[in-house]
Short mmCIF file of C-alpha atoms in Angstrom, two decimals:
data_model
loop_
_atom_site.label_atom_id
_atom_site.label_comp_id
_atom_site.label_asym_id
_atom_site.label_seq_id
_atom_site.Cartn_x
_atom_site.Cartn_y
_atom_site.Cartn_z
CA TYR O 1 70.80 39.98 -215.44
CA VAL O 2 69.22 39.07 -212.26
CA GLY O 3 66.18 36.57 -212.43
CA PHE O 4 63.92 34.11 -211.00
CA LEU O 5 65.16 34.61 -207.44
CA GLY O 6 62.85 32.83 -204.86
CA THR O 7 63.08 35.97 -202.65
CA HIS O 8 64.12 39.44 -203.51
CA GLY O 9 65.96 39.85 -206.92
CA VAL O 10 67.96 42.92 -205.42
CA LYS O 11 67.64 44.10 -201.82
CA PHE O 12 69.32 47.22 -200.41
CA GLY O 13 69.69 47.12 -196.58
CA ASN O 14 67.86 44.75 -194.20
CA ALA O 15 66.06 46.78 -191.65
CA SER O 16 64.57 50.04 -190.56
CA GLY O 17 67.12 52.79 -190.20
CA GLY O 18 69.73 51.54 -192.67
CA PRO O 19 72.70 53.25 -193.68
CA THR O 20 73.11 56.30 -196.05
CA ASN O 21 75.30 54.78 -198.77
CA GLY O 22 74.52 56.13 -202.18
CA TRP O 23 74.20 52.84 -204.05
CA VAL O 24 73.21 52.91 -207.69
CA LEU O 25 71.55 50.26 -209.82
CA ASP O 26 71.87 51.18 -213.41
CA SER O 27 71.11 49.60 -216.72
CA SER O 28 70.39 45.97 -215.43
CA GLU O 29 67.39 43.66 -216.07
CA ILE O 30 65.59 42.49 -212.85
CA PHE O 31 62.81 39.95 -213.33
CA GLY O 32 60.82 36.85 -212.30
CA SER O 33 61.86 37.15 -208.44
CA GLY O 34 59.72 36.57 -205.35
CA TRP O 35 58.10 33.13 -206.27
CA ASN O 36 59.22 31.39 -203.05
CA TRP O 37 58.41 34.02 -200.31
CA ASP O 38 55.41 35.86 -199.09
CA GLN O 39 56.89 39.34 -198.95
CA ALA O 40 59.42 39.49 -201.74
CA ASP O 41 59.90 41.98 -204.56
CA ASN O 42 62.04 42.26 -207.62
CA ILE O 43 63.76 45.29 -205.91
CA ASN O 44 63.54 46.01 -202.27
CA VAL O 45 64.79 49.18 -200.60
CA TYR O 46 65.39 49.25 -196.93
CA THR O 47 67.95 52.10 -196.72
CA ARG O 48 68.48 55.60 -197.76
CA ASN O 49 69.81 57.54 -200.80
CA ILE O 50 69.42 54.90 -203.27
CA THR O 51 69.31 55.52 -207.03
CA ILE O 52 67.59 53.13 -209.58
CA ARG O 53 67.73 54.11 -213.12
CA HIS O 54 67.62 52.93 -216.76
CA ASN O 55 66.58 49.33 -215.79
CA LEU O 56 64.12 46.81 -216.97
CA ILE O 57 62.10 45.57 -214.04
CA HIS O 58 59.38 43.03 -214.76
CA SER O 59 57.42 39.83 -214.14
CA SER O 60 57.73 39.71 -210.36
CA ASP O 61 55.87 36.69 -209.00
CA GLY O 62 55.10 36.29 -205.20
CA SER O 63 53.71 33.52 -203.22
CA SER O 64 50.11 33.03 -203.37
CA ALA O 65 50.18 32.34 -199.56
CA ALA O 66 51.33 35.77 -198.78
CA SER O 67 50.81 36.82 -195.24
CA ASP O 68 50.16 40.53 -196.32
CA ILE O 69 49.19 40.89 -199.97
CA ARG O 70 49.81 44.66 -199.86
CA VAL O 71 53.58 44.48 -199.37
CA PHE O 72 54.85 41.82 -201.71
CA ALA O 73 55.58 41.13 -205.48
CA SER O 74 56.20 44.84 -206.50
CA GLY O 75 58.67 45.61 -209.19
CA ILE O 76 60.19 48.13 -206.76
CA GLU O 77 59.37 48.45 -203.09
CA VAL O 78 60.68 51.39 -200.82
CA ARG O 79 60.28 50.27 -197.18
CA TYR O 80 61.00 51.59 -193.67
CA ASP O 81 63.17 54.88 -193.93
CA GLY O 82 64.14 54.59 -197.51
CA ASP O 83 64.38 58.05 -197.81
CA SER O 84 65.57 60.05 -200.91
CA ALA O 85 65.33 57.20 -203.11
CA LYS O 86 65.58 58.34 -206.73
CA ILE O 87 63.72 56.04 -209.37
CA TYR O 88 64.40 57.40 -212.79
CA GLU O 89 63.88 56.37 -216.32
CA ASN O 90 63.19 52.73 -215.85
CA THR O 91 60.66 50.43 -217.60
CA ILE O 92 58.48 48.67 -215.06
CA TYR O 93 55.94 46.22 -216.12
CA ASN O 94 54.03 42.92 -215.64
CA ASN O 95 54.74 42.80 -211.94
CA ALA O 96 52.09 40.73 -209.71
CA THR O 97 50.80 43.60 -207.63
CA LYS O 98 52.29 47.13 -207.81
CA GLY O 99 54.80 48.60 -210.20
CA ILE O 100 56.43 50.73 -207.36
CA PHE O 101 55.26 50.92 -203.76
CA VAL O 102 56.50 53.41 -201.30
CA ASP O 103 55.70 52.52 -197.82
CA GLY O 104 56.80 52.52 -194.04
CA SER O 105 57.33 56.26 -193.60
CA SER O 106 59.77 56.80 -196.64
CA LYS O 107 60.15 60.40 -197.68
CA TYR O 108 61.57 62.55 -200.29
CA VAL O 109 61.20 59.77 -202.92
CA GLU O 110 61.59 60.78 -206.61
CA ILE O 111 59.87 58.73 -209.32
CA VAL O 112 60.39 60.50 -212.45
CA GLY O 113 60.38 59.56 -216.31
CA ASN O 114 59.47 55.87 -216.07
CA VAL O 115 57.23 53.67 -218.14
CA ILE O 116 54.97 51.85 -215.96
CA PHE O 117 52.45 49.38 -217.42
CA GLY O 118 50.66 46.26 -217.13
CA ASN O 119 51.24 45.60 -213.39
CA GLY O 120 48.72 43.94 -211.10
CA TRP O 121 48.29 40.51 -212.92
CA ARG O 122 47.94 38.67 -209.41
CA LEU O 123 46.11 41.37 -207.55
CA PRO O 124 44.83 44.54 -209.00
CA GLY O 125 47.65 46.85 -207.89
CA PRO O 126 48.46 50.37 -208.97
CA GLY O 127 51.28 51.56 -211.20
CA VAL O 128 52.54 53.45 -208.23
CA GLY O 129 51.15 53.09 -204.71
CA VAL O 130 52.11 55.46 -201.74
CA GLY O 131 50.95 53.81 -198.50
CA GLU O 132 51.05 54.31 -194.68
CA ARG O 133 51.41 50.76 -193.38
CA GLY O 134 54.25 50.87 -190.91
CA GLY O 135 54.45 54.64 -191.15
CA ASN O 136 53.12 57.56 -193.10
CA SER O 137 55.11 58.14 -196.40
CA LYS O 138 54.97 61.48 -198.03
CA TYR O 139 56.90 63.98 -199.93
CA VAL O 140 56.94 61.45 -202.80
CA LEU O 141 57.18 63.13 -206.29
CA ILE O 142 55.59 61.21 -209.20
CA SER O 143 56.32 63.24 -212.20
CA ARG O 144 56.57 62.78 -215.94
CA ASN O 145 55.95 58.98 -216.00
CA SER O 146 53.84 57.14 -218.57
CA PHE O 147 51.27 54.86 -217.24
CA SER O 148 49.01 52.23 -218.95
CA GLY O 149 47.27 49.06 -218.50
CA ASN O 150 47.63 48.70 -214.67
CA ARG O 151 44.80 47.00 -213.14
CA GLY O 152 44.57 49.50 -210.26
CA LEU O 153 44.86 53.02 -210.48
CA ALA O 154 47.95 54.73 -212.15
CA ILE O 155 48.70 56.46 -208.88
CA ASP O 156 47.09 55.28 -205.73
CA LEU O 157 47.48 57.18 -202.32
CA ASP O 158 46.45 54.44 -200.05
CA SER O 159 45.41 55.59 -196.73
CA THR O 160 43.77 52.29 -195.40
CA GLY O 161 46.99 50.81 -193.76
CA ALA O 162 45.06 47.43 -194.20
CA SER O 163 46.22 43.98 -195.19
CA GLY O 164 44.53 42.14 -197.97
CA SER O 165 44.46 44.69 -200.63
CA ALA O 166 46.46 46.47 -203.24
CA GLY O 167 45.26 49.84 -202.74
CA ASP O 168 41.98 51.77 -201.81
CA GLY O 169 40.97 53.52 -204.99
CA VAL O 170 40.37 56.98 -205.87
CA THR O 171 40.81 59.29 -202.92
CA CYS O 172 37.98 61.72 -203.42
CA ASN O 173 38.66 65.47 -202.98
CA ASP O 174 37.85 67.04 -199.61
CA ASN O 175 39.65 70.32 -199.65
CA LEU O 176 41.71 69.34 -196.68
CA ARG O 177 45.47 68.53 -196.00
CA GLN O 178 45.99 65.41 -194.05
CA ALA O 179 49.54 65.28 -192.72
CA GLY O 180 49.05 61.73 -191.13
CA ASN O 181 48.33 60.23 -194.66
CA PRO O 182 50.26 59.36 -197.87
CA ASN O 183 51.40 62.52 -199.56
CA GLU O 184 49.22 64.27 -197.23
CA LEU O 185 46.35 63.34 -199.50
CA ILE O 186 46.81 66.34 -201.52
CA ASP O 187 43.65 66.78 -203.77
CA TYR O 188 43.86 65.94 -207.39
CA PRO O 189 43.12 69.13 -209.77
CA TYR O 190 40.01 69.82 -211.82
CA ILE O 191 40.30 70.43 -215.68
CA ASP O 192 37.60 72.91 -216.17
CA SER O 193 38.06 73.55 -219.94
CA ALA O 194 40.56 72.64 -222.68
CA ARG O 195 40.75 73.01 -226.38
CA VAL O 196 43.21 71.88 -228.93
CA VAL O 197 43.72 74.86 -231.62
CA ILE O 198 45.43 73.92 -234.84
CA SER O 199 47.19 76.63 -237.22
CA PRO O 200 49.37 76.00 -240.05
CA SER O 201 52.53 76.24 -237.99
CA ASP O 202 51.40 75.19 -234.70
CA THR O 203 49.22 72.83 -232.66
CA SER O 204 48.46 74.08 -229.01
CA LEU O 205 46.50 72.90 -225.96
CA TYR O 206 44.56 75.73 -224.27
CA VAL O 207 43.64 74.52 -220.82
CA TRP O 208 42.46 76.02 -217.43
CA GLY O 209 41.35 74.55 -214.19
CA ARG O 210 41.65 74.57 -210.46
CA ALA O 211 43.86 72.89 -207.96
CA TYR O 212 43.59 73.01 -204.09
CA THR O 213 45.31 71.82 -200.90
CA GLY O 214 48.39 73.79 -201.50
CA ALA O 215 49.23 72.61 -204.92
CA ASP O 216 51.81 74.96 -206.77
CA SER O 217 51.77 73.27 -210.30
CA VAL O 218 49.94 70.69 -212.15
CA GLU O 219 51.19 68.29 -214.98
CA ILE O 220 48.86 67.63 -217.84
CA TYR O 221 48.54 64.21 -219.45
CA LEU O 222 46.90 62.51 -222.44
CA VAL O 223 44.81 59.58 -221.02
CA SER O 224 46.14 55.95 -222.17
CA THR O 225 43.67 53.90 -220.28
CA PRO O 226 40.29 55.46 -219.48
CA ASP O 227 39.61 53.30 -216.45
CA MET O 228 36.16 54.15 -214.91
CA PHE O 229 37.08 54.62 -211.29
CA ASN O 230 34.66 57.46 -209.95
CA CYS O 231 33.90 59.63 -207.05
CA SER O 232 30.25 60.93 -206.37
CA GLY O 233 29.15 63.20 -209.09
CA GLU O 234 31.80 62.26 -211.52
CA VAL O 235 31.04 60.74 -214.75
CA ASN O 236 34.13 60.10 -217.06
CA GLY O 237 36.49 58.15 -214.56
CA HIS O 238 40.00 58.48 -213.39
CA GLY O 239 42.22 57.18 -216.28
CA GLU O 240 45.97 56.63 -216.49
CA GLY O 241 48.17 59.44 -217.82
CA GLY O 242 50.00 57.88 -220.69
CA LEU O 243 51.51 60.96 -222.43
CA PHE O 244 53.03 63.91 -220.63
CA LEU O 245 52.01 67.19 -222.29
CA GLY O 246 53.33 69.90 -220.19
CA ALA O 247 53.12 71.51 -216.73
CA LEU O 248 51.59 74.65 -215.60
CA ARG O 249 51.84 76.97 -212.41
CA VAL O 250 48.95 77.06 -209.94
CA VAL O 251 48.14 80.75 -208.85
CA LEU O 252 45.48 81.41 -206.23
CA ASN O 253 44.11 77.91 -206.60
CA GLY O 254 43.81 78.19 -210.57
CA PHE O 255 45.74 77.40 -213.56
CA SER O 256 45.64 78.32 -217.13
CA GLY O 257 47.89 78.23 -220.08
CA VAL O 258 49.05 77.14 -223.51
CA ILE O 259 51.08 73.81 -224.18
CA SER O 260 52.70 73.36 -227.30
CA LEU O 261 51.54 70.04 -228.85
CA ASN O 262 54.04 69.97 -231.73
CA GLY O 263 55.98 66.75 -232.34
CA PHE O 264 53.65 64.44 -230.34
CA GLY O 265 52.23 62.71 -233.37
CA VAL O 266 48.74 62.27 -231.94
CA ASN O 267 45.57 62.47 -233.99
CA TRP O 268 43.69 65.13 -232.20
CA PHE O 269 40.67 64.79 -234.46
CA SER O 270 40.11 61.28 -232.85
CA PRO O 271 38.39 60.96 -229.40
CA GLN O 272 40.99 61.97 -226.74
CA MET O 273 40.90 62.67 -222.99
CA LEU O 274 43.01 64.68 -220.63
CA THR O 275 43.99 64.12 -217.10
CA ALA O 276 46.07 65.88 -214.57
CA ILE O 277 48.08 65.71 -211.30
CA SER O 278 48.85 68.22 -208.73
CA ARG O 279 52.18 68.92 -206.93
CA ASP O 280 52.96 70.99 -203.79
CA ASN O 281 56.32 72.58 -203.08
CA GLN O 282 57.35 69.76 -200.89
CA MET O 283 57.04 67.19 -203.80
CA ASN O 284 53.56 65.65 -202.53
CA THR O 285 51.91 64.43 -205.77
CA SER O 286 48.14 63.76 -206.08
CA GLU O 287 46.41 61.08 -207.78
CA PHE O 288 45.31 61.63 -211.37
CA SER O 289 42.07 63.90 -211.91
CA GLN O 290 38.81 62.75 -213.53
CA ASN O 291 39.37 62.58 -217.29
CA TYR O 292 38.37 65.48 -219.41
CA PRO O 293 37.05 64.52 -222.91
CA LEU O 294 38.62 66.98 -225.40
CA PRO O 295 36.14 68.65 -228.05
CA SER O 296 36.98 68.66 -231.59
CA PRO O 297 39.95 70.91 -232.35
CA LEU O 298 39.61 74.46 -233.63
CA ASN O 299 41.22 75.70 -236.64
CA PHE O 300 42.92 78.78 -235.74
CA GLY O 301 42.74 80.47 -238.99
CA ASP O 302 38.87 80.20 -239.36
CA GLU O 303 37.25 83.62 -239.14
CA LEU O 304 34.78 84.26 -236.12
CA SER O 305 31.17 85.02 -236.46
CA VAL O 306 29.70 87.03 -233.35
CA SER O 307 27.02 85.08 -231.60
CA GLU O 308 23.73 87.06 -230.98
CA SER O 309 24.08 86.30 -227.20
CA PHE O 310 27.13 88.42 -226.99
CA LYS O 311 25.75 91.41 -228.69
CA ASN O 312 24.07 92.88 -225.52
CA PHE O 313 27.39 93.18 -223.83
CA GLY O 314 27.84 96.70 -225.09
CA ASN O 315 31.51 97.93 -224.52
CA VAL O 316 34.05 95.25 -223.60
CA SER O 317 37.81 94.66 -223.23
CA ILE O 318 39.02 91.48 -224.83
CA TYR O 319 42.13 89.77 -223.82
CA SER O 320 44.08 86.95 -225.28
CA VAL O 321 44.88 83.96 -223.34
CA ASP O 322 48.32 85.22 -222.37
CA GLY O 323 46.88 88.34 -220.97
CA ARG O 324 47.33 90.94 -223.57
CA LEU O 325 44.53 93.50 -224.18
CA ILE O 326 43.62 93.33 -227.93
CA TYR O 327 40.53 95.02 -228.30
CA LYS O 328 38.13 97.78 -226.75
CA GLY O 329 34.94 98.54 -227.95
CA LYS O 330 31.64 97.23 -228.92
CA PHE O 331 31.64 93.53 -228.94
CA GLU O 332 30.09 93.13 -232.44
CA GLY O 333 33.08 95.34 -233.80
CA PHE O 334 35.67 92.68 -232.69
CA LYS O 335 37.32 90.98 -235.50
CA GLY O 336 39.40 88.06 -234.49
CA LYS O 337 40.33 84.50 -235.15
CA ALA O 338 39.02 81.38 -233.51
CA GLY O 339 40.58 80.79 -230.19
CA ILE O 340 40.34 81.37 -226.40
CA TYR O 341 39.75 84.80 -224.99
CA PHE O 342 38.93 86.76 -221.76
CA ILE O 343 35.99 89.22 -222.12
CA LYS O 344 35.74 92.04 -219.38
CA THR O 345 32.37 93.73 -219.24
CA ARG O 346 30.16 95.16 -216.44
CA GLY O 347 32.56 94.37 -213.80
CA LYS O 348 32.80 90.58 -214.86
CA THR O 349 35.22 88.56 -216.63
CA PHE O 350 34.23 85.69 -219.06
CA LYS O 351 36.38 83.04 -220.48
CA VAL O 352 35.08 82.28 -223.79
CA ILE O 353 36.03 79.71 -226.73
CA MET O 354 35.33 81.65 -229.90
CA GLN O 355 34.36 79.23 -232.36
CA PRO O 356 34.19 79.77 -236.41
#
């Protein structure tokens, strides 16, 4: 137990360009530090190849007279040249500003499988912030974490480099890669359509969408905290991904697939929202996408009724969501179950959710 330190609780290294040493901090409780210095954290990393895993990291304080409020009172702060830090499976909560902050040109940082909640009680900081103050941080992997109740964004790619703030809010998509900014400001994905389909033996999520600026995969999450941070034209806010549901590959700027929901214990008939993050092959991870409100689930066993609006399609080819050709002929002759299908006709392809 390391607690109530006036400065840092634990500090690895002391200056930019520290050694590569492979220290590991495992199964400890680090708490209540930083109350007597303006740039202290519970854990501060100034050197390369550090592993922080299986710890309880909480309740950092931080002097109210901080000279730069962006860089103090985090649960974990990875600073100048803190390359290849691995932050795995910690519980990080109730820290004064940010849960985790990666800044000062640190690269190849992996933040995986952590529970990050309730941070930002002194200043509305994010669960995870990636910044550029003192140098551009990139190749930061943020994967399979659980976020909730942070007073800022779950993930904030902060490109302001300014003092006096704990993050710059949603970075709106512009379809550009920006190598001189945190995680190259990779765009968050768009969820275009999703539906839960329930059968007697299985519950599945059918989802498709778009992801740009070099994304090669997306992670889909159930929203835990539906914060209403918006970009122009958006209405549902950018919430925090509380429950990781699954990952999908991106092909030609699009993604689609089926994710098994068995064992999650979620009431899918109550209102739920999805969100997602993009990742490229260099580990750059985006902020969370706009929330997508899930419609009521479909019962996969319900018989279809053919809508009059489809009868003028004539001859069609119908494919299942996994790409199998399952029917050719007049549309009104199709006998199937409720679900998601691709319908090819007249040189076009339609994605359709068939309802009872």
